[in-house]
Short mmCIF file of C-alpha atoms in Angstrom, two decimals:
data_model
loop_
_atom_site.label_atom_id
_atom_site.label_comp_id
_atom_site.label_asym_id
_atom_site.label_seq_id
_atom_site.Cartn_x
_atom_site.Cartn_y
_atom_site.Cartn_z
CA ASP A 1 27.41 7.05 24.28
CA PHE A 2 23.74 5.67 25.00
CA GLN A 3 22.79 8.50 27.71
CA SER A 4 22.69 11.30 24.36
CA ILE A 5 20.51 9.41 22.63
CA LEU A 6 18.30 10.04 24.68
CA LEU A 7 18.10 13.22 24.54
CA TYR A 8 16.85 13.73 20.52
CA SER A 9 13.63 14.22 18.90
CA TRP A 10 13.21 10.91 17.14
CA GLY A 11 9.56 11.74 16.10
CA LEU A 12 11.26 14.84 14.23
CA GLY A 13 13.40 12.99 12.50
CA VAL A 14 10.90 11.01 11.41
CA LEU A 15 8.81 13.00 10.41
CA VAL A 16 11.80 14.92 8.19
CA CYS A 17 11.94 11.40 6.59
CA LEU A 18 8.39 10.50 5.54
CA TYR A 19 8.68 14.14 3.84
CA MET A 20 11.40 13.26 2.33
CA HIS A 21 10.25 9.79 1.09
CA LEU A 22 6.92 11.72 0.19
CA TYR A 23 8.58 14.03 -2.06
CA GLN A 24 10.14 11.76 -3.91
CA VAL A 25 7.78 9.40 -5.19
CA SER A 26 5.87 13.05 -5.97
CA LEU A 27 7.88 13.32 -8.65
CA GLU A 28 7.78 10.38 -9.48
CA LYS A 29 10.84 9.50 -8.92
CA SER A 30 10.83 6.91 -6.29
CA LYS A 31 8.15 3.69 -8.03
CA GLN A 32 7.14 3.67 -3.83
CA VAL A 33 7.05 5.21 -0.99
CA LYS A 34 9.71 3.10 2.01
CA ARG A 35 11.78 2.57 4.57
CA CYS A 36 9.75 5.61 6.96
CA LEU A 37 6.41 4.68 6.05
CA LEU A 38 7.03 0.92 8.31
CA LEU A 39 7.20 2.93 11.08
CA LEU A 40 4.42 4.75 11.03
#
């Protein structure tokens, strides 16, 4: 249903994804930041 998709808070989802990946990089679980950083 495309009408209900418009009601989602996409900005919040992007921020959560970005902070999750930054946290993983800070713990050295990953060598690079990927995915959501491209959206910024």
